[in-house]
């Protein structure tokens, strides 16, 4: 009988690791999406940011983030700890105390925090100083994210209050968006984005295949993101659940693409590819709060509403002069909120009150703490590059090289 | 000798080159340029924001030739590049005082 | 004992889901391959098509395709149903009635239909109207594909007749190619592809790294495509089978690359990268009808023949003025037929008669029904963009943006 | 009880196959990394090389490599055999003689040899003749690699001597680097790389997003590379081990990125993206010799040292006029040696003597035998393209097409 | 007629175009060029090796106009393109003998 | 003043620039152009279909200088750009009536 338990432990661990690897892959997705949607002259810098932020998140979450988030504590205040504890012994597994390796759990969690941080980098693209951003990443992944993560997934007050967030529409996506929003507000818009008379000007992204590739990568990675969040797969019901999550995740994204494409067609007269891509991501974000319970048709609908919302949100933020080059705040923030609310359509354990409490708590915590950190950075190192560097491109300024030295000629 | 500079629509390039070679012109130099003129660029929407492409891609064809060929060349270009629509472009003629073929050192007429 | 059965159910479901995720990834592969092989001015449009067709396939197959294909019926006429049934209960699993989750099966199937549809988009690239294409996708994925899928995999007359098609050289690949062929014939060649005197002119693809990336993605995804088609992995023989399929799939692709490269070298004097890529895909298509039975050396040979065939097929189609910018009809159609015939080398259950019956039935059904749908579209919305839009590029015309606004200057 | 054994066999086989698929994916990673770091005019050629070498490796290792490496023998001389043996019978599995399918083992091994070969292609980029390279690939993957692989993993003298190399810092990475070094020395530097007065000139890579994508692909694939090298997962301790390997692999790469970025910042004043990418790869190579034993913090450190080393190694090799366009010799060779030495920090079974013996034996064997093969090729077919072809680009010369015909204008 | 050729800094292009249209010039042709002059390019480090970008991106603005407009045009360009820093560029004036509008066949003054 | 326009092979650019700076020319403007002439482009095969690259990449070097330097400059360019093979290019000399340095307003000789 112990062999069976060990085998189940192995399968659950493996399922967790593969799910985590898929989520890790989302880091590449964000890197490609963002580098496709910025101008050529800022491409190497955004790539550097993405590679570095993933690395920083990996290290900071190892150092202290994981223990803050899952080390216990109660209510608002997590315990503070460091590193990872010992893995499960055979005895404890056989006794039924553990379903999967602690290390695999850590791995699955660490890629989540990297996702949240990736969301930030797109929104502040094309004007933020590289090193200030990276310092922010240290604080965000080592402290800001883990604290709210503790509130819900670590057993803190939001969990107690019945707030439902299956895989992180709030804990991960809205969190990233809130930190991004704080940064964007302090940073201001890119030069040339808004005309003297307030008109919104387009700054086209430089590489659509990359943006599309990034979206497909995210789509694939999301099967790990949502599918792994069931945590266990080794019995019929859990296996069915993981399968249902895969189907819902896929169909919500599909709904998001179609809805965003039609919305863009109706509003702008053209099949705006970038909106379709944002729509797909919006569909994924929307279903993330509850990818298990909805029937596939409802999941498609939840994703489709996300796809519509993201288009309106992007246009609205632009009117408010909140300049987000890749639409991250809309896709992860606006739609993250929608996803959290949509939980009540299918999950009886969720209440509108509980969901709002979660949304507000997380948003305020992240926005305010991020705002403070960004402000300190602004007052010290500065967060925005010089006007000249912005004109010439961050690639040469920050990285000393060009992303496409042979393709573009005048900067 | 004269330099004929023609600003034309890009898709007319092949026609113009052929018409020039028909009258005996053997060499031309072509540059991709951006044109601003009466023909207006177009406004696009990218993510809901206006995106004015106010220049138009044009080709600049430059050819140096003997004075005697100038009239026929301008006519040939005019005909080949004409679509009758705004933005067809211009032909300018200006003086050239000297020409050298780098390979051989031949000059003027022989260099063309 | 029930724990073991549940565990086996979980592993088979997980294996199915991961296989499906790999096949989903092929959507990205087609998108990259196709966008690399078209001109820059048509790149955003082909990306839009690829994202949208995958989404449409996901939704249509959910709505009705899956039930048409697997809902029963007999002979030629499938039953008509909608959505997905309930998943397996624990009791039915323990009784041995089910090996994996219904939802996981749906997921694995839905990504197959998307693959078939992806094949079409490449062949009609650079001149077809976006929205007509998407409407075709609705019919293809919701009806045309499922009907022939029912004939073989849903238990229809082809299955009864002993037609062998393990993972879909016919059901998926030749199906995509046949629908593409119908479209290309009605659509005509790209302007400038064939000279006044019938000479074939090259229209070079704009981005070779993307095309190569796409091929590698397809290669990876194909391990899921073929490997998952064993359906079950939880015993020694099935596990061995899946492993053999991986090896054969890989080596057939390798054979295809090497053979196509040498063929191109011999015919054109140069190591034409695009032919090598098509050769790899051809090797994969060729082995798909029977990836299990052949010894690896035979698999290499089957793939290599596919690699030779694809080069000749591309050149021949060009002579026939059938303009297929990415070689999809050759790689998936011509080679798909080869793959179906090659089954008889290693699978005793296959007969040349049965294989031909399958090839002809599927081809005729898909070609004729697709031809009708394309014709209706042609007569109503039109299927081809205006000459001016074709010249200026579909990106600006259909999508309102350029794929590489800073790299190309004159269209 | 047999069901449990069969199930374990199935899971171990599946784990092996998925790990192998991830490693196969690294072929795409090298292709993207290398094509991003060369000039546009040599891009199609390096892509052709990458696709073809993977295919050649797959076929040659099937033909004879696998049997040379794992077919027995003792000491220095392996047995010579061909193809793959029969897979395990149910009886042998139930008797406990086999944990996973032979075919899955082959698949996992074949992608390793492709990795080693991929390392070579980057270092000799932009000047080596395509067909000479491919002939070298035949010998390398069919003979040179398997022989030293036998020494360690096939049970030869290095294994007996206690040399420790968990997943191949030496057997795979240093091997690739040693063969590359021999090639580069015989080949000479790219024209224009070193000035008349010995100054080092930069030849910037053409496409940074591709290079970054390639690095992310490698990072993902490495979870299979290291994680799969545990070979078995179906009990608590092995599952814990695989999970620990995932965590260490990730954090070592993260350490490498951060360390290389800081080093580059300190040395050059800029956040050189290409160095950060090389740093990540260096972190991965460094941990590959022993990804299991170190605590995550030690793993981070081992990776970070790799990240520092790679920067110095690249600069030093340049001073020595060893021209390696992508930094492969540094990242896989220099850092591979570091990884092998770092084993002694955490693995008691390793001794500095044993590690040095392994390093020296493998390096000498591979370097000398590769040097001989390159020399023969140089004397016969030639290994370097003509000066004119180098100037015009290998794409047109070797492949007859351009990688980006619409983006670049003057070669 | 004269051809005015101005080599300017790229980011001054819009200003120059506006200033020209203010004095009634309707059409200009623009080319991306590389400039070498007193203003020096910069040295970058790529993977620790020096990387001298010794040319500077410039825009060449060409406009053909009647003799009477030349002075005002050069002044307008001078003003609009001036930053006071090295590398601001040059204006050259050269003769044009003939001009044709391809669309209509109008010549000289009427063609501009 | 004269404008010297040289159409040369791209890989000769550095040599030409150096030879010009040796005779005291401080500034030049360079444009990437496509040349059609006696030298023929090449035919490639892409997927088995012909692919005629009938233009050749060339560099156009433009330099404005005092009349007195013209001869030396054409000679210098001729020498530096010569390979003796077809397609080496041409040098054209044409009149320039006026020159202005935008930064300082200096004119003519002083502006160069
Ligand atoms: N005065 C001018 N000097 C130089 N180039 C001009 C001039 N006027 C027009 N052009 C060029 O000619 C092109 C066509 O001119 P435009 O006014 O649009 O149409 P049309 O040729 O039909 O009059 C412009 O895009 C521009 O490149
Ligand atoms: N004699 C010349 N002939 C042609 N172009 C020139 C000449 N001198 C300078 N230029 C162009 O003008 C640009 C600016 O010149 P530069 O000497 O750098 O500064 P400034 O204009 O302030 O004197 C150069 O980059 C080059 O493109
Ligand atoms: N009459 C001409 N006017 C303008 N440019 C020319 C002319 N003749 C040749 N050229 C340019 O000079 C280049 C070289 O000319 P080509 O006839 O090929 O060789 P060569 O210079 O040896 O006579 C051409 O590619 C073209 O750019």
mmCIF file of N, CA and C in Angstrom, chain B residues 10-11 32 34 42 44-46 51 53 57-59, chain C residues 388 391-392 396-397 399-402 405 409-411:
data_model
loop_
_atom_site.group_PDB
_atom_site.id
_atom_site.type_symbol
_atom_site.label_atom_id
_atom_site.label_comp_id
_atom_site.label_asym_id
_atom_site.label_seq_id
_atom_site.Cartn_x
_atom_site.Cartn_y
_atom_site.Cartn_z
ATOM 1 N N UNK B 10 6.338 54.035 -55.807
ATOM 2 C CA UNK B 10 7.231 52.874 -55.773
ATOM 3 C C UNK B 10 6.845 51.782 -56.768
ATOM 4 N N UNK B 11 5.578 51.540 -56.928
ATOM 5 C CA UNK B 11 5.229 50.389 -57.772
ATOM 6 C C UNK B 11 5.403 50.688 -59.255
ATOM 7 N N UNK B 32 15.107 55.021 -51.797
ATOM 8 C CA UNK B 32 13.798 55.049 -51.139
ATOM 9 C C UNK B 32 13.676 56.352 -50.371
ATOM 10 N N UNK B 34 10.861 59.471 -48.570
ATOM 11 C CA UNK B 34 9.527 59.764 -48.059
ATOM 12 C C UNK B 34 9.041 61.046 -48.706
ATOM 13 N N UNK B 42 -2.261 58.675 -44.661
ATOM 14 C CA UNK B 42 -3.519 58.185 -44.115
ATOM 15 C C UNK B 42 -3.463 58.124 -42.598
ATOM 16 N N UNK B 44 -4.439 56.008 -39.344
ATOM 17 C CA UNK B 44 -4.823 54.681 -38.900
ATOM 18 C C UNK B 44 -5.189 54.730 -37.425
ATOM 19 N N UNK B 45 -5.843 53.669 -36.976
ATOM 20 C CA UNK B 45 -6.116 53.522 -35.558
ATOM 21 C C UNK B 45 -5.289 52.364 -35.046
ATOM 22 N N UNK B 46 -4.533 52.595 -34.019
ATOM 23 C CA UNK B 46 -3.778 51.528 -33.378
ATOM 24 C C UNK B 46 -4.203 51.509 -31.927
ATOM 25 N N UNK B 51 -3.212 57.430 -35.537
ATOM 26 C CA UNK B 51 -1.863 57.114 -35.957
ATOM 27 C C UNK B 51 -1.754 57.674 -37.369
ATOM 28 N N UNK B 53 0.056 58.463 -40.575
ATOM 29 C CA UNK B 53 1.225 58.198 -41.405
ATOM 30 C C UNK B 53 1.230 59.305 -42.446
ATOM 31 N N UNK B 57 5.577 56.653 -49.016
ATOM 32 C CA UNK B 57 6.792 56.093 -49.587
ATOM 33 C C UNK B 57 6.875 56.419 -51.083
ATOM 34 N N UNK B 58 8.015 56.913 -51.500
ATOM 35 C CA UNK B 58 8.256 57.227 -52.912
ATOM 36 C C UNK B 58 9.624 56.681 -53.289
ATOM 37 N N UNK B 59 9.845 56.598 -54.558
ATOM 38 C CA UNK B 59 11.166 56.247 -55.049
ATOM 39 C C UNK B 59 11.754 57.450 -55.764
ATOM 40 N N UNK C 388 -5.515 46.606 -54.987
ATOM 41 C CA UNK C 388 -4.800 47.670 -54.293
ATOM 42 C C UNK C 388 -4.419 47.237 -52.878
ATOM 43 N N UNK C 391 -1.621 44.909 -52.971
ATOM 44 C CA UNK C 391 -0.355 45.588 -53.200
ATOM 45 C C UNK C 391 0.139 46.284 -51.936
ATOM 46 N N UNK C 392 -0.758 46.943 -51.274
ATOM 47 C CA UNK C 392 -0.354 47.700 -50.076
ATOM 48 C C UNK C 392 -0.114 46.785 -48.878
ATOM 49 N N UNK C 396 -2.329 46.649 -43.270
ATOM 50 C CA UNK C 396 -2.958 47.954 -43.138
ATOM 51 C C UNK C 396 -4.429 47.856 -43.510
ATOM 52 N N UNK C 397 -4.720 47.100 -44.564
ATOM 53 C CA UNK C 397 -6.092 47.007 -45.023
ATOM 54 C C UNK C 397 -7.018 46.333 -44.026
ATOM 55 N N UNK C 399 -6.092 44.969 -40.754
ATOM 56 C CA UNK C 399 -5.819 45.098 -39.313
ATOM 57 C C UNK C 399 -5.528 46.538 -38.887
ATOM 58 N N UNK C 400 -5.281 47.397 -39.847
ATOM 59 C CA UNK C 400 -5.043 48.795 -39.478
ATOM 60 C C UNK C 400 -3.717 49.033 -38.809
ATOM 61 N N UNK C 401 -2.798 48.106 -38.938
ATOM 62 C CA UNK C 401 -1.488 48.327 -38.345
ATOM 63 C C UNK C 401 -0.457 47.553 -39.148
ATOM 64 N N UNK C 402 0.775 47.858 -38.911
ATOM 65 C CA UNK C 402 1.841 47.147 -39.587
ATOM 66 C C UNK C 402 2.543 46.220 -38.612
ATOM 67 N N UNK C 405 6.499 48.223 -38.142
ATOM 68 C CA UNK C 405 6.434 49.597 -38.670
ATOM 69 C C UNK C 405 7.789 50.275 -38.803
ATOM 70 N N UNK C 409 10.130 50.061 -45.155
ATOM 71 C CA UNK C 409 9.736 51.413 -45.432
ATOM 72 C C UNK C 409 8.873 51.560 -46.670
ATOM 73 N N UNK C 410 9.236 50.901 -47.708
ATOM 74 C CA UNK C 410 8.355 50.965 -48.869
ATOM 75 C C UNK C 410 7.644 49.636 -49.003
ATOM 76 N N UNK C 411 6.364 49.754 -49.224
ATOM 77 C CA UNK C 411 5.606 48.500 -49.326
ATOM 78 C C UNK C 411 5.698 47.942 -50.753
#
